[in-house]
GROMACS .gro file of C-alpha atoms in nm:
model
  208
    1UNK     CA    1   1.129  -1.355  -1.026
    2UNK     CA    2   0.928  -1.231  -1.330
    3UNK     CA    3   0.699  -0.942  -1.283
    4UNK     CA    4   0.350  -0.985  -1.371
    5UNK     CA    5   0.135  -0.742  -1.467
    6UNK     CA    6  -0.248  -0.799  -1.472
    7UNK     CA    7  -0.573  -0.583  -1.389
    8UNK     CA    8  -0.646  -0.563  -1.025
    9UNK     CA    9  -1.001  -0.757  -0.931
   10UNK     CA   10  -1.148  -0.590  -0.639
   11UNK     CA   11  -1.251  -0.949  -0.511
   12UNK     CA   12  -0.940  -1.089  -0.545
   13UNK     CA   13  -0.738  -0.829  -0.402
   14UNK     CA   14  -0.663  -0.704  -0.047
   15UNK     CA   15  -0.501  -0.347   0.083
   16UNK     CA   16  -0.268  -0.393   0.323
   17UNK     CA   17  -0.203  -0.083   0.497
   18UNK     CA   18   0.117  -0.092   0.730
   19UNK     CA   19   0.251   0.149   1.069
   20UNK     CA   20   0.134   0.497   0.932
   21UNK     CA   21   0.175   0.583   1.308
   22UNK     CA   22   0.173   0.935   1.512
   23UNK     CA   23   0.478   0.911   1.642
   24UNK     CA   24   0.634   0.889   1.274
   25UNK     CA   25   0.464   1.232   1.142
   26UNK     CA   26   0.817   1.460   1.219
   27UNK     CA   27   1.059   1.146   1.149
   28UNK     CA   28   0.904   1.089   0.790
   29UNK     CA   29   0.969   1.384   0.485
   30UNK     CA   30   0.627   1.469   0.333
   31UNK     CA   31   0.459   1.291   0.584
   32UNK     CA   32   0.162   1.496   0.517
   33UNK     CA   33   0.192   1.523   0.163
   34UNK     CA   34   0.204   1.125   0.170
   35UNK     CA   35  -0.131   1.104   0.416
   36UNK     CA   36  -0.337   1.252   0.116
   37UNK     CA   37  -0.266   0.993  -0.088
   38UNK     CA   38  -0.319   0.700   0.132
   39UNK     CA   39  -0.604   0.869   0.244
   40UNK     CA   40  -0.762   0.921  -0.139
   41UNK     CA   41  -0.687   0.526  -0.191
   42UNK     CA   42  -0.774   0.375   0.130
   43UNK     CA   43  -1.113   0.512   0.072
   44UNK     CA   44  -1.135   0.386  -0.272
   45UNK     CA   45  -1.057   0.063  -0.139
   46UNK     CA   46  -1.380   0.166   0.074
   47UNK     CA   47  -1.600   0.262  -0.212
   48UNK     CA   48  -1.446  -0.040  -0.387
   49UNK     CA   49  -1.514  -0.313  -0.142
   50UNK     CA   50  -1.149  -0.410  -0.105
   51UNK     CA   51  -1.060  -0.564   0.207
   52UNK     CA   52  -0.814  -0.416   0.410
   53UNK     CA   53  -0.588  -0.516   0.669
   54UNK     CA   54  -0.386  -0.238   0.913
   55UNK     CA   55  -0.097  -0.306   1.125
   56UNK     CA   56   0.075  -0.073   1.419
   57UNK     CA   57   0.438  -0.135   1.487
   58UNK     CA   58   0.495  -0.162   1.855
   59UNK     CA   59   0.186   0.112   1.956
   60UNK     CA   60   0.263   0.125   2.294
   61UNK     CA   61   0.563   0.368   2.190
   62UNK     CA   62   0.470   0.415   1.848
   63UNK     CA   63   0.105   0.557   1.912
   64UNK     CA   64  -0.189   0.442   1.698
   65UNK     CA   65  -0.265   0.477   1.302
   66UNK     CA   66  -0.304   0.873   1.235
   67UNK     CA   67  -0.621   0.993   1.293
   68UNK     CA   68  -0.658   1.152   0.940
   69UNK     CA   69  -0.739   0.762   0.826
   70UNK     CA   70  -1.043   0.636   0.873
   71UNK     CA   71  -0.940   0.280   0.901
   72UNK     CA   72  -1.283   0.189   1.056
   73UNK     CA   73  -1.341  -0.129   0.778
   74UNK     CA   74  -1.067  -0.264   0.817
   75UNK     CA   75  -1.104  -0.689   0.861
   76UNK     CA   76  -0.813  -0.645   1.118
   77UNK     CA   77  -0.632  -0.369   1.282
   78UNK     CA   78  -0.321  -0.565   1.459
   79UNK     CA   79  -0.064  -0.469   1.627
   80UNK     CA   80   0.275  -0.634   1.616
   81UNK     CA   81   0.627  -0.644   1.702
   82UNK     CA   82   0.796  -0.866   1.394
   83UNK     CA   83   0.864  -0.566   1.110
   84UNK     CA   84   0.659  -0.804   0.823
   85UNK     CA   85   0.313  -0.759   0.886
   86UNK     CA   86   0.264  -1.107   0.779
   87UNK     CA   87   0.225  -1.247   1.160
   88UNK     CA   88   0.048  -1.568   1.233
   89UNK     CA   89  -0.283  -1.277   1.296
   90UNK     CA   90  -0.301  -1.131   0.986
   91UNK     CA   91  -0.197  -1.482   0.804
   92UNK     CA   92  -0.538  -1.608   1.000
   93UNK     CA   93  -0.774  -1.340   0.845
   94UNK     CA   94  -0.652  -1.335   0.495
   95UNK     CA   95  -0.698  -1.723   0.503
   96UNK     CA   96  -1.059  -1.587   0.628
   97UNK     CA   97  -1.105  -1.345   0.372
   98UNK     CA   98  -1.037  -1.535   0.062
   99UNK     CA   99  -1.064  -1.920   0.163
  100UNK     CA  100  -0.694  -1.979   0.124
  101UNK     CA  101  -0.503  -1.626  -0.013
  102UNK     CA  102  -0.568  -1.362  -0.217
  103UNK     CA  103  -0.429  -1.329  -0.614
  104UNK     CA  104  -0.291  -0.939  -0.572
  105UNK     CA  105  -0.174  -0.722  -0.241
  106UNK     CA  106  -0.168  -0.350  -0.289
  107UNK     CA  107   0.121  -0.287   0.011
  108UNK     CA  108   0.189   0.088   0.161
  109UNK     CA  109   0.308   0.268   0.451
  110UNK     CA  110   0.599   0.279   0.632
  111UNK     CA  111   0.920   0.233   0.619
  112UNK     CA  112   0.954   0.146   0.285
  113UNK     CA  113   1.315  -0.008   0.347
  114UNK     CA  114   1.171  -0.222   0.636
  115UNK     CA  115   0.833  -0.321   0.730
  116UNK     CA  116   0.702  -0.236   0.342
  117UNK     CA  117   1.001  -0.475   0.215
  118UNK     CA  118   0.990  -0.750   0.400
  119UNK     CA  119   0.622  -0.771   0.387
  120UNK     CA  120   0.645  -0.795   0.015
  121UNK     CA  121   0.947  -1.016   0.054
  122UNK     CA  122   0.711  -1.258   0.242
  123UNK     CA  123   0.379  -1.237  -0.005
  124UNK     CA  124   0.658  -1.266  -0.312
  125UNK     CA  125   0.750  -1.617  -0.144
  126UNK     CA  126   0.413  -1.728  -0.105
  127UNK     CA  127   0.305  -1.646  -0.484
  128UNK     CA  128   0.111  -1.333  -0.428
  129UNK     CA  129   0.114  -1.072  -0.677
  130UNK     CA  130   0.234  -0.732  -0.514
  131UNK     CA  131   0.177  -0.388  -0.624
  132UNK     CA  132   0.393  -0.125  -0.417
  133UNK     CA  133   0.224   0.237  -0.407
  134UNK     CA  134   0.499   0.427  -0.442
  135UNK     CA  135   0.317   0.773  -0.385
  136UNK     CA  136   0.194   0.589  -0.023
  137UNK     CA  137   0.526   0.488   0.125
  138UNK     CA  138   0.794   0.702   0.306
  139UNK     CA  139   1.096   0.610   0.513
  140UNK     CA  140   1.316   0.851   0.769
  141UNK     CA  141   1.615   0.939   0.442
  142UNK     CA  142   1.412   0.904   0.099
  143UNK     CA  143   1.705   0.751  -0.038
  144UNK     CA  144   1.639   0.488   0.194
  145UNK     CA  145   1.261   0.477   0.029
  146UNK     CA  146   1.398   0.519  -0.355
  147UNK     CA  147   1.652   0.185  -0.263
  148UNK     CA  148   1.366  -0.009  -0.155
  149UNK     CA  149   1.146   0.059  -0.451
  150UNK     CA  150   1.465  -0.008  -0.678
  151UNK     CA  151   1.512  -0.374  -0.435
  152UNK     CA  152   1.158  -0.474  -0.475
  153UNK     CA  153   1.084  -0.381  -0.804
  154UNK     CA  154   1.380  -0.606  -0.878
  155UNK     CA  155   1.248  -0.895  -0.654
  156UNK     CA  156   0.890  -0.913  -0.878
  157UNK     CA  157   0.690  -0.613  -0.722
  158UNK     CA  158   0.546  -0.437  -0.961
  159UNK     CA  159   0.620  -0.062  -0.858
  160UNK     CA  160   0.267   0.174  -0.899
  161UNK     CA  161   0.067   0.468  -0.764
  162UNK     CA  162  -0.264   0.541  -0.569
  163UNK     CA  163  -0.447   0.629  -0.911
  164UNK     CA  164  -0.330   0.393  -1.120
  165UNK     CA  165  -0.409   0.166  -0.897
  166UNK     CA  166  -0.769   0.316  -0.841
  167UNK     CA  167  -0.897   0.326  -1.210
  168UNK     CA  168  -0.706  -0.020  -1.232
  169UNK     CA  169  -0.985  -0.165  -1.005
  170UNK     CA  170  -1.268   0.080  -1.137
  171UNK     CA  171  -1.184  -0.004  -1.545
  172UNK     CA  172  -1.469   0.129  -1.712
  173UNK     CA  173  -1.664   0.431  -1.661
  174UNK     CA  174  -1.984   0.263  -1.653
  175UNK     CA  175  -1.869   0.087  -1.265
  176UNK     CA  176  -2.098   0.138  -1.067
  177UNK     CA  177  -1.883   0.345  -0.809
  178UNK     CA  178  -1.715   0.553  -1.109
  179UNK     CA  179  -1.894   0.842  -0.944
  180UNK     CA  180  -1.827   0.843  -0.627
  181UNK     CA  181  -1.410   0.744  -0.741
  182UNK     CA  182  -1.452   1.067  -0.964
  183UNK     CA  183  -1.505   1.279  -0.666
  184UNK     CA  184  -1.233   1.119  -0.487
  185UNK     CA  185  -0.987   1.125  -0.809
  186UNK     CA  186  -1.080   1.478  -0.898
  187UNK     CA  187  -0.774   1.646  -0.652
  188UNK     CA  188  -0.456   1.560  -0.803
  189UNK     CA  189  -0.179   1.343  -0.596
  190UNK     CA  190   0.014   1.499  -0.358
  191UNK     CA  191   0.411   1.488  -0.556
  192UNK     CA  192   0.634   1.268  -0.329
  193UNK     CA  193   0.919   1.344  -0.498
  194UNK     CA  194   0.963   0.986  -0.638
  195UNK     CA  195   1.338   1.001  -0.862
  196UNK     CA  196   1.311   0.755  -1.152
  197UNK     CA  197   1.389   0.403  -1.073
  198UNK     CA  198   1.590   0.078  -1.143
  199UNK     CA  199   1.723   0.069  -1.530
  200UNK     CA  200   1.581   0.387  -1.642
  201UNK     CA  201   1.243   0.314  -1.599
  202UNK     CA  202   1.000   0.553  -1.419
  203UNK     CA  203   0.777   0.479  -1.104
  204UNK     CA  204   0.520   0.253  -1.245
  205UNK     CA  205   0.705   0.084  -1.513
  206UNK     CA  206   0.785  -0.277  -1.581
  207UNK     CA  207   0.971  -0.490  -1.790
  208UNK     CA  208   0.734  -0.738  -1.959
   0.00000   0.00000   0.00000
């Protein structure tokens, strides 16, 4: 599948934030280091009006999303036990959301090699543009994580970051909400130790 690369449209685009759970804080390497960054994005999405969508994997033994995100606009916080997030539930609100689906997903969380992959797997197959924030995924081994960015990036992801993928949906100074971004923007991201990926080309990269 070809990737395609186009400008993010904050009303045709929905976050889709999945299991950043408690009981994965001392299984996960820079699991705190990660948290900044999906918290500086999730409340651009905020700021921005994206929608989001949060899953929990199995909370009962899991625990609930980490209290350091405030999830609290989320369209849907579900909790489920297939690894995709894309359950019949979260199928239902999207559908909702955008009167049929939306154009671009911005997917992150955890684990990148399993819940994060075949969630995009499943939005790849039903023609939906994803972005993968690379900077706001983890798995257990980070070779594990690396191997699934390499995998999806291959598959028609397009691999990115929390800030590009903030001033991709701001684009011009003049927005409205370029303040308020600025403040949010103005910390640098949190390194996540990301090793170059798939045929030389670096986090963020595509072939056009």
């Amino acid at each position: 599948m070809a990737l395609r690369r186009c400008h993010l449209n904050p009303k045709k685009t929905l976050f889709l934030l999945c299991d950043i759970q408690e009981k994965f804080r001392l299984a996960m390497p820079l699991f705190e280091n990660m948290i900044k960054n999906v918290d500086k994005l999730t409340k651009a999405g905020k700021v921005l009006d994206v929608p989001l969508i949060v899953t929990e994997h199995y909370p009962e033994k899991l625990g609930k999303t980490v209290a350091q995100l405030d999830v609290s606009h989320a369209k849907l916080v579900s909790s489920k036990t297939l690894f995709s997030m894309v359950t019949p539930e979260v199928k239902a609100v999207i559908k909702d959301i955008f009167s049929g689906k939306p154009e671009d997903v911005v997917l992150y969380g955890l684990e990148s090699h399993i819940c994060v992959e075949q969630t995009a797997i499943d939005l790849l197959e039903q023609n939906i543009n994803v972005y993968i924030v690379a900077d706001c995924c983890s798995s257990r081994l980070n070779q594990d994580r690396d191997l699934a960015l390499d995998r999806l990036q291959q598959a028609g992801c397009v691999i990115t970051t929390s800030e590009s993928v903030i001033f991709d949906l701001v684009r011009d100074k003049n927005n409205a909400q370029f303040d308020t971004i600025r403040k949010l923007v103005s910390q640098t991201s949190v390194d996540m130790e990301l090793r170059r990926t798939g045929a030389g080309l670096p986090v963020g990269s595509a072939k056009l």
